[in-house]
């Protein structure tokens, strides 16, 4: 999914037809080839009540190339490349390799950001509660037609001037939540494919989770 936040000056939150807006969002994302953005993220553990705040940058390029770089509270680099996914933790010097389909299918937030979550087909769509949307925005509440442990409820905040998502909120079966806001979005920037390639540093410990025919690689 491509996302953009433009100036939200003065325009009030507006009432819209939820299903019609969901369709507009899908059409808009279909026209976008890439985007870059800064993100802020709040992840809450329901059992402990602890909340972790994260921030960093996000790059996306079609068909499914992702560079998700967390800078705070600690550095983590997630690369979804053409042939593999790498998740690298700089402080620990550990790199994890996964199959692309495994990550895109299981990482719920990535499904939204890359357009793999089809709002009109995968969800029952309803308008959000009054007062939830900011100026110039609308909120859609999404109930998955086929709930899964990682996703039982989602909400998206939509910039009505662009039909793009500015914020995504996800709740899982255990009531844990993941709340992501995008800022400073640039639509269709020129992004070199090298941004979505990763080679582990020589001193990194590599955990390979990509199965090969007949057996699994050591983890």
CSV table of C-alpha atoms in Angstrom, one decimal:
chain,number,residue,atom,x,y,z
A,1,UNK,CA,0.0,0.0,0.0
A,2,UNK,CA,1.1,3.5,-0.7
A,3,UNK,CA,0.3,6.2,1.9
A,4,UNK,CA,0.4,10.0,2.0
A,5,UNK,CA,-0.2,12.7,4.5
A,6,UNK,CA,-0.8,16.2,3.1
A,7,UNK,CA,-1.8,19.3,5.0
A,8,UNK,CA,-4.8,18.7,7.1
A,9,UNK,CA,-5.5,22.4,7.7
A,10,UNK,CA,-9.0,23.5,8.5
A,11,UNK,CA,-11.0,20.8,6.8
A,12,UNK,CA,-13.3,19.1,9.3
A,13,UNK,CA,-13.8,15.3,9.6
A,14,UNK,CA,-16.4,14.3,7.1
A,15,UNK,CA,-19.1,11.7,7.0
A,16,UNK,CA,-18.6,9.2,4.1
A,17,UNK,CA,-20.1,5.9,2.8
A,18,UNK,CA,-17.7,3.3,4.3
A,19,UNK,CA,-18.0,0.8,1.5
A,20,UNK,CA,-17.6,3.4,-1.2
A,21,UNK,CA,-14.5,4.8,0.5
A,22,UNK,CA,-12.9,1.4,0.9
A,23,UNK,CA,-13.3,0.9,-2.8
A,24,UNK,CA,-11.7,4.3,-3.5
A,25,UNK,CA,-8.7,3.4,-1.4
A,26,UNK,CA,-8.2,0.2,-3.3
A,27,UNK,CA,-8.3,2.0,-6.6
A,28,UNK,CA,-5.9,4.7,-5.4
A,29,UNK,CA,-3.3,2.2,-4.2
A,30,UNK,CA,-3.5,0.4,-7.5
A,31,UNK,CA,-2.1,3.5,-9.2
A,32,UNK,CA,0.9,4.0,-6.9
A,33,UNK,CA,4.2,2.3,-7.6
A,34,UNK,CA,6.3,3.4,-4.6
A,35,UNK,CA,6.3,5.6,-1.5
A,36,UNK,CA,8.6,6.6,1.4
A,37,UNK,CA,7.5,7.8,4.8
A,38,UNK,CA,8.5,8.2,8.4
A,39,UNK,CA,6.6,6.2,11.0
A,40,UNK,CA,5.8,6.3,14.7
A,41,UNK,CA,4.4,3.1,16.2
A,42,UNK,CA,2.9,2.1,19.5
A,43,UNK,CA,2.8,-1.6,20.4
A,44,UNK,CA,0.8,-2.6,23.5
A,45,UNK,CA,1.0,-6.0,25.3
A,46,UNK,CA,-2.4,-6.6,26.8
A,47,UNK,CA,-1.2,-9.1,29.4
A,48,UNK,CA,1.5,-6.9,30.9
A,49,UNK,CA,0.0,-3.6,30.1
A,50,UNK,CA,3.4,-2.5,28.7
A,51,UNK,CA,3.6,-0.2,25.6
A,52,UNK,CA,6.6,0.1,23.4
A,53,UNK,CA,7.1,3.2,21.2
A,54,UNK,CA,9.0,2.8,18.0
A,55,UNK,CA,10.0,5.2,15.2
A,56,UNK,CA,11.9,5.1,11.9
A,57,UNK,CA,11.4,5.1,8.2
A,58,UNK,CA,9.6,3.0,5.7
A,59,UNK,CA,10.1,2.4,1.9
A,60,UNK,CA,7.8,0.5,-0.4
A,61,UNK,CA,8.2,-0.4,-4.1
A,62,UNK,CA,6.0,-2.6,-6.2
A,63,UNK,CA,5.5,-5.5,-6.5
A,64,UNK,CA,6.5,-6.3,-2.9
A,65,UNK,CA,9.8,-4.6,-1.9
A,66,UNK,CA,10.0,-3.2,1.6
A,67,UNK,CA,12.6,-1.5,3.7
A,68,UNK,CA,11.3,-1.0,7.2
A,69,UNK,CA,14.1,0.6,9.4
A,70,UNK,CA,13.4,1.1,13.1
A,71,UNK,CA,15.8,3.7,14.6
A,72,UNK,CA,14.3,4.0,18.2
A,73,UNK,CA,14.4,2.5,20.8
A,74,UNK,CA,16.9,0.2,19.1
A,75,UNK,CA,18.0,-0.3,15.5
A,76,UNK,CA,16.2,-3.0,13.5
A,77,UNK,CA,16.2,-3.4,9.7
A,78,UNK,CA,13.5,-5.5,8.0
A,79,UNK,CA,14.1,-6.0,4.3
A,80,UNK,CA,11.6,-7.7,2.0
A,81,UNK,CA,13.5,-8.4,-1.1
A,82,UNK,CA,12.8,-10.2,-4.3
A,83,UNK,CA,14.1,-13.6,-3.1
A,84,UNK,CA,14.2,-13.4,0.7
A,85,UNK,CA,13.3,-11.5,3.8
A,86,UNK,CA,16.0,-10.3,6.2
A,87,UNK,CA,15.4,-9.0,9.8
A,88,UNK,CA,18.6,-7.6,11.2
A,89,UNK,CA,19.2,-6.4,14.8
A,90,UNK,CA,22.3,-4.2,14.8
A,91,UNK,CA,23.0,-4.2,18.6
A,92,UNK,CA,22.7,-8.0,18.9
A,93,UNK,CA,24.4,-8.6,15.5
A,94,UNK,CA,21.9,-11.2,14.6
A,95,UNK,CA,20.2,-11.6,11.2
A,96,UNK,CA,17.1,-13.8,10.5
A,97,UNK,CA,16.2,-14.9,7.0
A,98,UNK,CA,12.7,-15.9,5.9
A,99,UNK,CA,10.8,-16.8,2.8
A,100,UNK,CA,9.0,-13.8,1.2
A,101,UNK,CA,5.5,-15.4,1.2
A,102,UNK,CA,5.8,-16.5,4.8
A,103,UNK,CA,6.4,-12.9,6.0
A,104,UNK,CA,3.9,-11.2,3.7
A,105,UNK,CA,1.2,-13.7,4.7
A,106,UNK,CA,1.9,-13.5,8.4
A,107,UNK,CA,3.0,-9.9,9.1
A,108,UNK,CA,-0.4,-8.3,9.4
A,109,UNK,CA,0.9,-4.7,9.3
A,110,UNK,CA,2.9,-5.4,6.2
A,111,UNK,CA,-0.2,-6.7,4.5
A,112,UNK,CA,-1.9,-3.3,4.9
A,113,UNK,CA,1.2,-1.3,3.9
A,114,UNK,CA,1.9,-3.3,0.8
A,115,UNK,CA,-1.7,-3.5,-0.4
A,116,UNK,CA,-2.1,-7.2,0.2
A,117,UNK,CA,-5.0,-6.7,2.6
A,118,UNK,CA,-8.0,-6.1,0.3
A,119,UNK,CA,-10.3,-3.9,2.2
A,120,UNK,CA,-13.4,-4.6,0.0
A,121,UNK,CA,-13.0,-8.4,-0.2
A,122,UNK,CA,-11.2,-9.4,3.1
A,123,UNK,CA,-13.2,-7.3,5.5
A,124,UNK,CA,-16.7,-6.2,6.6
A,125,UNK,CA,-16.3,-2.4,6.4
A,126,UNK,CA,-18.1,0.1,8.7
A,127,UNK,CA,-17.7,3.8,9.5
A,128,UNK,CA,-15.7,4.5,12.7
A,129,UNK,CA,-17.1,6.2,15.7
A,130,UNK,CA,-17.9,9.9,15.7
A,131,UNK,CA,-15.0,12.0,16.9
A,132,UNK,CA,-12.3,9.4,16.0
A,133,UNK,CA,-11.3,11.1,12.7
A,134,UNK,CA,-9.0,14.1,12.6
A,135,UNK,CA,-9.6,17.1,10.3
A,136,UNK,CA,-10.1,16.1,6.7
A,137,UNK,CA,-10.1,12.4,7.7
A,138,UNK,CA,-12.5,9.5,7.9
A,139,UNK,CA,-12.1,6.3,9.9
A,140,UNK,CA,-13.0,2.9,8.7
A,141,UNK,CA,-13.5,-0.1,11.1
A,142,UNK,CA,-12.6,-3.4,9.5
A,143,UNK,CA,-13.8,-6.8,10.8
A,144,UNK,CA,-12.0,-9.7,8.9
A,145,UNK,CA,-14.4,-12.0,7.1
A,146,UNK,CA,-12.1,-14.8,8.2
A,147,UNK,CA,-10.5,-13.8,11.6
A,148,UNK,CA,-7.1,-15.1,12.4
A,149,UNK,CA,-5.1,-14.9,15.7
A,150,UNK,CA,-3.0,-12.0,14.5
A,151,UNK,CA,-6.0,-9.9,13.4
A,152,UNK,CA,-9.5,-9.7,14.8
A,153,UNK,CA,-10.1,-6.0,14.4
A,154,UNK,CA,-8.5,-3.2,12.4
A,155,UNK,CA,-9.1,0.5,11.9
A,156,UNK,CA,-7.7,2.8,9.2
A,157,UNK,CA,-7.6,6.6,9.2
A,158,UNK,CA,-8.0,7.9,5.7
A,159,UNK,CA,-6.9,11.3,4.3
A,160,UNK,CA,-10.0,12.3,2.2
A,161,UNK,CA,-8.0,14.6,0.0
A,162,UNK,CA,-5.9,11.7,-1.3
A,163,UNK,CA,-7.9,8.5,-0.5
A,164,UNK,CA,-4.7,7.2,1.2
A,165,UNK,CA,-4.3,5.7,4.7
A,166,UNK,CA,-2.5,7.8,7.3
A,167,UNK,CA,-2.8,5.5,10.3
A,168,UNK,CA,-3.4,1.8,10.9
A,169,UNK,CA,-4.6,0.2,14.2
A,170,UNK,CA,-4.6,-3.6,14.6
A,171,UNK,CA,-5.8,-5.8,17.5
A,172,UNK,CA,-5.1,-9.5,17.7
A,173,UNK,CA,-6.9,-12.3,19.4
A,174,UNK,CA,-5.2,-11.7,22.7
A,175,UNK,CA,-6.1,-8.0,22.7
A,176,UNK,CA,-2.6,-6.9,21.9
A,177,UNK,CA,-2.6,-3.8,19.7
A,178,UNK,CA,-0.3,-2.3,17.0
A,179,UNK,CA,-0.9,1.4,16.1
A,180,UNK,CA,1.1,2.9,13.2
A,181,UNK,CA,1.1,6.5,12.0
A,182,UNK,CA,2.9,7.6,8.8
A,183,UNK,CA,4.2,11.1,8.2
A,184,UNK,CA,6.2,12.9,5.6
A,185,UNK,CA,5.0,10.6,2.9
A,186,UNK,CA,6.4,11.0,-0.6
A,187,UNK,CA,4.5,9.2,-3.4
A,188,UNK,CA,6.2,7.5,-6.3
A,189,UNK,CA,9.8,8.5,-5.4
A,190,UNK,CA,12.6,6.9,-7.4
A,191,UNK,CA,13.9,4.0,-5.3
A,192,UNK,CA,16.8,1.9,-6.4
A,193,UNK,CA,16.4,-1.9,-6.0
A,194,UNK,CA,19.6,-1.9,-4.0
A,195,UNK,CA,17.7,-0.3,-1.1
A,196,UNK,CA,15.9,-3.7,-0.8
A,197,UNK,CA,18.9,-5.9,-0.8
A,198,UNK,CA,20.8,-7.1,2.3
A,199,UNK,CA,24.0,-8.9,3.0
A,200,UNK,CA,24.6,-9.8,6.7
A,201,UNK,CA,27.8,-8.3,8.2
A,202,UNK,CA,30.6,-10.8,8.6
A,203,UNK,CA,30.4,-10.6,12.4
A,204,UNK,CA,26.6,-11.3,12.4
A,205,UNK,CA,25.1,-14.6,13.5
A,206,UNK,CA,22.7,-15.7,10.8
A,207,UNK,CA,19.5,-17.7,11.6
A,208,UNK,CA,18.2,-19.2,8.3
A,209,UNK,CA,14.5,-20.0,8.4
A,210,UNK,CA,14.0,-20.7,4.7
A,211,UNK,CA,13.2,-24.4,4.1
A,212,UNK,CA,14.9,-26.2,1.3
A,213,UNK,CA,13.5,-29.2,-0.5
A,214,UNK,CA,13.6,-32.3,1.7
A,215,UNK,CA,14.8,-30.6,4.9
A,216,UNK,CA,15.0,-27.4,6.8
A,217,UNK,CA,18.1,-25.2,7.1
A,218,UNK,CA,19.4,-24.8,10.6
A,219,UNK,CA,17.9,-22.0,12.6
